Short mmCIF file of C-alpha atoms in Angstrom, two decimals:
data_model
loop_
_atom_site.label_atom_id
_atom_site.label_comp_id
_atom_site.label_asym_id
_atom_site.label_seq_id
_atom_site.Cartn_x
_atom_site.Cartn_y
_atom_site.Cartn_z
CA MET A 2 18.04 81.84 2.90
CA THR A 3 21.75 82.27 3.41
CA THR A 4 24.16 83.42 0.78
CA ASP A 5 26.91 81.21 2.27
CA THR A 6 25.51 78.05 0.67
CA THR A 7 28.85 76.23 0.45
CA GLU A 8 29.83 76.07 4.07
CA HIS A 9 26.49 76.75 5.74
CA PRO A 10 23.66 75.43 3.56
CA GLU A 11 20.18 76.31 4.83
CA PRO A 12 18.91 73.45 7.01
CA ILE A 13 15.67 72.00 5.69
CA LEU A 14 13.24 69.70 7.39
CA ALA A 15 12.27 66.58 5.45
CA PRO A 16 8.82 66.91 3.75
CA PRO A 17 6.04 65.77 6.14
CA ASP A 18 5.22 62.58 4.25
CA GLU A 19 8.93 61.58 4.15
CA ALA A 20 9.16 62.23 7.87
CA ALA A 21 6.15 60.05 8.53
CA ARG A 22 7.63 57.26 6.40
CA ALA A 23 10.91 57.47 8.40
CA PHE A 24 8.93 57.25 11.64
CA ARG A 25 6.95 54.21 10.48
CA ALA A 26 10.21 52.48 9.46
CA ARG A 27 11.66 53.05 12.87
CA PHE A 28 8.69 52.59 15.21
CA GLY A 29 6.14 50.69 13.07
CA ALA A 30 3.34 53.24 13.60
CA THR A 31 1.85 56.16 11.69
CA PRO A 32 2.65 59.43 13.50
CA ARG A 33 1.15 62.86 13.84
CA LEU A 34 3.50 65.78 13.23
CA PHE A 35 3.94 68.91 15.32
CA GLN A 36 6.28 71.82 14.98
CA ALA A 37 7.29 74.92 16.87
CA PRO A 38 9.59 77.76 15.65
CA GLY A 39 12.64 79.38 17.11
CA ARG A 40 12.54 83.11 17.73
CA ILE A 41 14.47 86.34 17.34
CA ASN A 42 14.05 89.18 19.73
CA ILE A 43 14.26 92.53 17.94
CA ILE A 44 14.70 94.46 21.20
CA GLY A 45 13.79 94.00 24.84
CA GLU A 46 16.40 91.61 26.30
CA HIS A 47 16.53 90.53 29.99
CA THR A 48 13.21 92.33 30.47
CA ASP A 49 10.78 89.38 30.54
CA TYR A 50 11.56 88.09 34.00
CA CYS A 51 11.38 91.69 35.27
CA GLY A 52 7.90 92.30 33.96
CA GLY A 53 9.07 94.57 31.20
CA LEU A 54 8.39 94.76 27.45
CA ALA A 55 10.05 92.69 24.67
CA MET A 56 9.62 92.50 20.96
CA PRO A 57 10.10 88.84 19.83
CA ALA A 58 9.16 87.25 16.47
CA ALA A 59 8.86 83.59 15.65
CA ILE A 60 11.20 82.71 12.77
CA ASP A 61 11.40 80.18 9.93
CA ARG A 62 13.57 77.68 11.82
CA TRP A 63 11.67 74.80 13.24
CA CYS A 64 11.71 71.98 15.71
CA ARG A 65 9.35 69.17 14.43
CA ILE A 66 8.26 66.16 16.39
CA ALA A 67 6.68 63.03 14.90
CA ALA A 68 4.75 61.25 17.62
CA ALA A 69 2.57 58.20 18.16
CA ALA A 70 1.26 56.51 21.30
CA ASN A 71 3.05 53.20 22.03
CA GLY A 72 0.77 51.59 24.70
CA THR A 73 3.36 51.78 27.50
CA ARG A 74 4.25 54.12 30.33
CA ARG A 75 7.49 55.19 28.64
CA LEU A 76 8.57 57.86 26.15
CA THR A 77 11.06 56.66 23.60
CA VAL A 78 12.64 59.81 22.16
CA ALA A 79 14.95 59.81 19.13
CA ALA A 80 16.65 63.11 18.24
CA GLU A 81 18.45 63.33 14.91
CA GLY A 82 20.62 66.32 15.98
CA PHE A 83 21.99 64.49 18.98
CA GLY A 84 22.42 61.09 17.37
CA GLU A 85 20.85 59.18 20.16
CA ALA A 86 17.59 57.85 21.55
CA VAL A 87 16.53 57.94 25.23
CA ASP A 88 13.95 55.93 27.13
CA LEU A 89 11.99 57.95 29.73
CA ASP A 90 9.82 56.40 32.44
CA LEU A 91 6.73 58.60 32.75
CA ASP A 92 6.34 57.45 36.37
CA ALA A 93 9.91 58.34 37.31
CA LEU A 94 11.02 61.49 35.41
CA THR A 95 14.18 63.02 36.76
CA PRO A 96 16.63 65.48 35.19
CA ARG A 97 19.52 63.97 33.36
CA GLY A 98 21.42 67.18 32.58
CA ALA A 99 20.93 66.49 28.87
CA TRP A 100 18.83 67.64 25.91
CA SER A 101 16.10 65.10 26.88
CA ASP A 102 15.31 67.23 29.98
CA TYR A 103 13.37 69.62 27.72
CA VAL A 104 11.12 66.75 26.71
CA ALA A 105 10.87 65.11 30.14
CA GLY A 106 10.27 68.46 31.86
CA VAL A 107 7.33 69.26 29.69
CA ALA A 108 5.91 65.77 30.22
CA LYS A 109 6.16 66.13 33.98
CA VAL A 110 4.58 69.62 33.99
CA LEU A 111 1.65 68.38 31.91
CA MET A 112 1.10 65.43 34.19
CA ASP A 113 1.31 67.62 37.25
CA ALA A 114 -1.43 69.76 35.61
CA GLY A 115 -3.67 66.65 35.32
CA VAL A 116 -2.99 65.72 31.70
CA ALA A 117 -3.07 61.94 31.30
CA ILE A 118 -0.10 61.57 28.93
CA PRO A 119 0.21 58.18 27.24
CA GLY A 120 3.50 56.48 26.58
CA ALA A 121 4.72 57.51 23.18
CA ASP A 122 7.42 57.25 20.51
CA LEU A 123 8.83 60.62 19.54
CA LYS A 124 11.18 61.48 16.68
CA ILE A 125 12.67 65.05 16.86
CA GLU A 126 14.37 66.99 14.08
CA SER A 127 15.26 70.63 14.19
CA THR A 128 16.67 73.45 12.09
CA VAL A 129 16.84 75.82 15.03
CA PRO A 130 20.53 76.52 15.80
CA ILE A 131 21.52 75.30 19.23
CA GLY A 132 23.22 77.79 21.60
CA ALA A 133 22.83 80.66 19.14
CA GLY A 134 20.31 82.78 21.13
CA VAL A 135 17.26 81.88 19.02
CA SER A 136 15.54 79.62 21.53
CA SER A 137 16.14 76.05 20.41
CA SER A 138 15.09 74.94 23.92
CA ALA A 139 11.73 76.76 23.73
CA ALA A 140 11.08 75.28 20.30
CA ILE A 141 11.55 71.71 21.54
CA GLU A 142 9.50 72.41 24.63
CA VAL A 143 6.59 73.86 22.71
CA ALA A 144 6.63 71.15 20.04
CA THR A 145 6.71 68.50 22.80
CA ALA A 146 3.75 70.11 24.56
CA HIS A 147 1.67 70.12 21.34
CA ALA A 148 2.58 66.48 20.62
CA LEU A 149 1.84 65.21 24.16
CA LEU A 150 -1.38 67.16 24.49
CA ALA A 151 -2.65 65.83 21.17
CA LEU A 152 -1.80 62.26 22.06
CA ALA A 153 -3.69 62.76 25.36
CA GLY A 154 -6.68 64.11 23.53
CA ARG A 155 -6.31 67.48 25.15
CA SER A 156 -5.81 71.06 24.03
CA ALA A 157 -4.85 74.29 25.72
CA ASP A 158 -4.64 77.97 24.81
CA GLY A 159 -1.41 79.55 23.76
CA LEU A 160 -0.67 81.34 27.07
CA THR A 161 -1.25 78.15 29.06
CA ILE A 162 1.12 76.19 26.80
CA ALA A 163 3.78 78.92 27.11
CA ARG A 164 3.47 78.95 30.86
CA TRP A 165 3.74 75.16 31.09
CA CYS A 166 6.83 75.18 28.97
CA GLN A 167 8.42 78.00 31.00
CA THR A 168 7.74 76.06 34.14
CA ALA A 169 9.47 73.00 32.67
CA GLU A 170 12.56 75.02 31.86
CA ASN A 171 12.55 76.83 35.21
CA ASP A 172 11.76 73.86 37.56
CA PHE A 173 12.95 70.78 35.70
CA VAL A 174 15.81 71.95 33.53
CA GLY A 175 16.91 74.56 36.08
CA MET A 176 17.13 77.61 33.81
CA PRO A 177 15.40 80.68 35.42
CA CYS A 178 14.24 82.15 32.13
CA GLY A 179 11.28 84.44 31.59
CA ILE A 180 8.33 83.55 29.39
CA MET A 181 9.31 85.40 26.21
CA ASP A 182 10.88 82.50 24.33
CA GLN A 183 8.04 80.04 24.92
CA TYR A 184 5.41 82.73 24.30
CA ALA A 185 6.88 83.76 20.98
CA SER A 186 7.35 80.20 19.79
CA GLU A 187 3.69 79.37 20.66
CA ASN A 188 2.03 82.62 19.70
CA GLY A 189 4.09 84.06 16.78
CA VAL A 190 2.26 85.93 14.00
CA GLY A 191 3.35 85.69 10.40
CA GLY A 192 4.92 88.88 9.01
CA ALA A 193 4.94 90.55 12.44
CA ALA A 194 6.83 90.89 15.75
CA LEU A 195 4.97 90.79 19.04
CA VAL A 196 5.07 93.71 21.48
CA LEU A 197 4.93 91.48 24.57
CA ASP A 198 3.95 92.84 28.02
CA CYS A 199 5.68 90.27 30.27
CA ALA A 200 3.85 91.45 33.40
CA ARG A 201 0.35 91.19 31.94
CA LEU A 202 1.26 88.37 29.53
CA THR A 203 -0.55 90.09 26.65
CA SER A 204 0.83 90.96 23.26
CA THR A 205 0.06 93.08 20.23
CA PRO A 206 1.26 92.28 16.73
CA ALA A 207 3.71 94.78 15.29
CA PRO A 208 3.77 94.31 11.46
CA LEU A 209 7.25 94.38 10.04
CA PRO A 210 7.78 96.68 7.05
CA GLU A 211 8.45 95.02 3.71
CA SER A 212 11.66 97.09 3.44
CA ALA A 213 13.10 95.43 6.60
CA SER A 214 15.19 92.27 6.85
CA PHE A 215 16.75 90.75 9.90
CA LEU A 216 20.05 88.91 9.62
CA LEU A 217 21.36 86.47 12.18
CA VAL A 218 25.10 85.93 12.27
CA ASP A 219 26.64 83.43 14.67
CA SER A 220 29.66 84.56 16.70
CA GLY A 221 30.84 80.94 17.08
CA VAL A 222 30.87 81.36 20.88
CA ARG A 223 28.46 78.86 22.47
CA HIS A 224 26.59 79.72 25.67
CA ALA A 225 25.18 77.70 28.49
CA HIS A 226 22.90 79.77 30.72
CA VAL A 227 22.32 77.07 33.27
CA ASP A 228 25.93 77.45 34.23
CA GLY A 229 24.98 80.37 36.45
CA ALA A 230 25.76 83.72 34.86
CA TYR A 231 22.17 84.22 33.66
CA ARG A 232 20.95 83.17 37.13
CA ASP A 233 23.23 85.79 38.71
CA ARG A 234 21.82 88.58 36.54
CA ARG A 235 18.28 87.65 37.35
CA ALA A 236 19.20 87.60 41.13
CA ASP A 237 20.61 91.12 40.77
CA CYS A 238 17.38 92.29 39.18
CA GLU A 239 15.32 90.68 41.87
CA ALA A 240 17.52 92.27 44.58
CA ALA A 241 17.11 95.70 42.94
CA ALA A 242 13.31 95.28 42.96
CA LYS A 243 13.25 94.24 46.59
CA ILE A 244 15.38 97.19 47.74
CA LEU A 245 13.14 99.63 45.79
CA GLY A 246 9.98 98.05 47.11
CA LEU A 247 8.80 96.88 43.68
CA GLY A 248 6.97 93.74 42.81
CA LEU A 249 8.77 93.70 39.36
CA LEU A 250 11.73 95.82 38.49
CA ALA A 251 10.26 97.07 35.25
CA GLU A 252 7.53 98.83 37.25
CA LEU A 253 10.05 101.62 37.97
CA PRO A 254 9.37 104.48 35.49
CA VAL A 255 12.27 106.05 33.60
CA SER A 256 11.43 109.34 35.35
CA ALA A 257 12.32 107.73 38.75
CA LEU A 258 15.50 105.98 37.56
CA ASP A 259 18.01 108.67 38.60
CA ALA A 260 16.65 108.90 42.09
CA ALA A 261 16.54 105.11 42.46
CA LEU A 262 19.99 104.20 41.32
CA PRO A 263 21.95 105.64 44.33
CA ARG A 264 19.91 103.38 46.61
CA LEU A 265 21.25 100.23 44.97
CA PRO A 266 24.59 98.38 45.20
CA PRO A 267 26.66 98.66 41.98
CA GLY A 268 25.61 95.35 40.33
CA PRO A 269 21.85 95.64 40.93
CA ALA A 270 22.06 99.35 39.95
CA LYS A 271 23.47 98.48 36.52
CA ARG A 272 20.85 95.81 35.96
CA CYS A 273 18.13 98.17 37.00
CA ARG A 274 19.34 100.85 34.59
CA HIS A 275 19.26 98.29 31.78
CA VAL A 276 15.84 96.88 32.49
CA VAL A 277 14.17 100.29 32.82
CA THR A 278 15.83 101.84 29.77
CA GLU A 279 15.34 98.70 27.66
CA THR A 280 11.62 98.58 28.36
CA ALA A 281 11.47 102.28 27.26
CA ARG A 282 13.42 101.37 24.14
CA VAL A 283 10.81 98.74 23.23
CA ARG A 284 8.04 101.31 23.37
CA ARG A 285 10.03 103.61 21.06
CA ALA A 286 10.88 100.69 18.79
CA ALA A 287 7.14 99.91 18.39
CA ASP A 288 6.54 103.56 17.42
CA ALA A 289 9.41 103.39 14.88
CA LEU A 290 8.01 100.21 13.30
CA ALA A 291 4.58 101.79 13.06
CA ARG A 292 6.13 104.70 11.14
CA GLY A 293 8.35 102.39 9.11
CA ASP A 294 11.41 104.31 10.41
CA LEU A 295 14.13 101.74 10.13
CA ALA A 296 16.88 104.27 10.91
CA ALA A 297 15.26 105.09 14.25
CA LEU A 298 14.78 101.45 15.08
CA GLY A 299 18.45 100.78 14.22
CA VAL A 300 19.59 103.38 16.67
CA LEU A 301 17.50 101.72 19.38
CA ILE A 302 18.95 98.33 18.56
CA ASP A 303 22.46 99.77 18.87
CA GLN A 304 21.62 101.34 22.25
CA SER A 305 20.23 98.04 23.38
CA HIS A 306 23.57 96.31 22.66
CA ALA A 307 25.55 98.97 24.53
CA SER A 308 23.26 98.55 27.55
CA LEU A 309 23.49 94.78 27.49
CA ARG A 310 27.24 94.98 27.23
CA ASP A 311 27.85 97.69 29.87
CA ASP A 312 25.01 97.46 32.32
CA MET A 313 23.66 93.90 32.07
CA GLU A 314 27.17 92.67 31.32
CA VAL A 315 26.06 89.69 29.24
CA SER A 316 28.05 90.22 26.04
CA VAL A 317 31.52 88.82 25.17
CA PRO A 318 34.32 90.47 23.11
CA GLU A 319 33.59 88.30 20.01
CA VAL A 320 29.94 89.32 19.97
CA ASP A 321 30.87 92.99 20.50
CA ARG A 322 33.23 92.82 17.54
CA LEU A 323 30.73 91.08 15.36
CA ALA A 324 27.99 93.62 16.20
CA GLN A 325 30.43 96.48 15.39
CA ILE A 326 31.30 94.93 12.04
CA ALA A 327 27.62 94.55 11.20
CA ARG A 328 26.69 98.15 12.08
CA GLU A 329 29.57 99.50 10.00
CA THR A 330 28.33 97.50 6.96
CA PRO A 331 26.35 99.43 4.28
CA GLY A 332 22.74 98.59 4.33
CA VAL A 333 22.65 97.81 8.05
CA PHE A 334 20.70 100.13 10.36
CA GLY A 335 21.75 98.58 13.65
CA ALA A 336 23.00 95.43 15.27
CA ARG A 337 23.14 93.86 18.71
CA MET A 338 23.58 90.60 20.58
CA VAL A 339 20.44 88.53 20.76
CA GLY A 340 19.32 86.05 23.45
CA GLY A 341 20.40 85.75 27.05
CA GLY A 342 24.02 86.45 26.23
CA PHE A 343 27.53 85.03 26.74
CA GLY A 344 27.80 84.12 23.06
CA GLY A 345 25.51 83.09 20.27
CA CYS A 346 24.26 85.29 17.48
CA ILE A 347 23.89 88.93 16.73
CA ILE A 348 20.78 90.27 14.98
CA ALA A 349 21.17 92.99 12.38
CA LEU A 350 18.44 95.11 10.96
CA ALA A 351 19.12 95.62 7.22
CA ASP A 352 17.47 97.11 4.20
CA ARG A 353 15.85 94.20 2.38
CA GLU A 354 17.28 95.09 -0.99
CA ARG A 355 20.87 95.08 0.42
CA ALA A 356 20.49 92.32 3.00
CA ALA A 357 22.19 89.54 0.98
CA VAL A 358 25.19 91.74 0.15
CA ALA A 359 25.41 92.97 3.72
CA GLN A 360 25.31 89.40 5.05
CA ALA A 361 28.12 88.37 2.73
CA ALA A 362 30.22 91.38 3.75
CA ILE A 363 29.63 90.78 7.49
CA SER A 364 30.51 87.06 7.06
CA GLU A 365 33.69 87.86 5.18
CA SER A 366 34.88 90.39 7.70
CA TYR A 367 34.12 88.35 10.80
CA GLY A 368 35.23 85.18 9.11
CA ALA A 369 38.69 86.62 8.78
CA ILE A 370 38.76 86.99 12.56
CA LEU A 371 37.03 83.72 13.40
CA GLY A 372 39.11 81.69 10.98
CA LYS A 373 36.07 80.34 9.17
CA ALA A 374 32.87 81.63 7.64
CA PRO A 375 30.27 82.12 10.37
CA ALA A 376 26.81 80.63 10.06
CA ALA A 377 24.46 83.37 8.90
CA PHE A 378 20.93 83.64 7.51
CA VAL A 379 18.08 86.02 6.76
CA CYS A 380 14.99 85.15 8.76
CA ARG A 381 11.36 85.90 8.33
CA ALA A 382 8.57 86.18 10.88
CA VAL A 383 6.22 83.19 10.87
CA ALA A 384 3.18 81.92 12.81
CA GLY A 385 3.66 79.98 15.99
CA ALA A 386 3.42 76.29 16.81
CA GLY A 387 0.87 73.81 15.61
CA GLU A 388 0.23 70.45 13.96
CA VAL A 389 1.57 69.73 10.52
CA THR A 390 -0.94 68.28 8.02
CA LEU A 391 0.18 65.05 6.38
#
């Protein structure tokens, strides 16, 4: 999918039969395979935990887990991307501050919900970039949930799985995220974004025009939300809602924003302005998609970045520069940071026929600043998580 095939070849998962053979060679059992995608968010950032609107789409980068019960009370988890295996005691799961917490946290939440998880061997591989703002954590959580539920002989609806995985990240990992990432990974629709109402936890597919392409370009700046900056932004939003007497900050209508802002301290006021105007932008973006008006959607994407930079204050100079390079590139309608912030990727809306050339131009310009060609790829919207047929 990427034109930069020399330095950043497209990551590809092994064919299912090959993955099963590798699992048998390591663990001596025949596995079942489960996968969950990463996600982009076209617009609607830092709105999910405020009960606002977002517009995510599951993308063709996957976390896949091969799994088989092992007759013990332990999870043996091997992750190719981390070059290590861990042994987790199902009767004594505690956070380690490592990647395995995403697996352990889901296991604990499922058991707390009454699911009788068996001990199992799990082999994880993923093509979802880590720390790039495309929800590698949600992908591993959702894939884990599907694997463990299946081995336990249980099933659950998509909203329940998303909620369980969000709880694992909130309460076990310690990241106070909203539900958007897990919801999109679980419930994605091929060829469409989701207009997600994060208060009602309902979504409507928004078909993506054939003329539209979405580029992801990595700034090279890694983020780590658990470090506290994300938590601080959420605390500001919750403080604003409390002062204004709202259950959720996104309940404030745009028409009441000007009167509300003087009642708030500077930080919460900025966060409030972002959440309220961003939710309004999602509504306008859905209308633009329905009309096939990519130019209008691009303007809204640019406005979203400015608000995330100035009001939510979650961008960094490298990401600002990359987004500016992208939006000045012919064939690009708009660009913004994607994800929780503090690094990671930008997303750029491009004309499909010019997307490859635009990607190459962005990579060349930003690469001259970065000192190397950035990872970049065109993504497409895919269906959400499920079992892979062998």
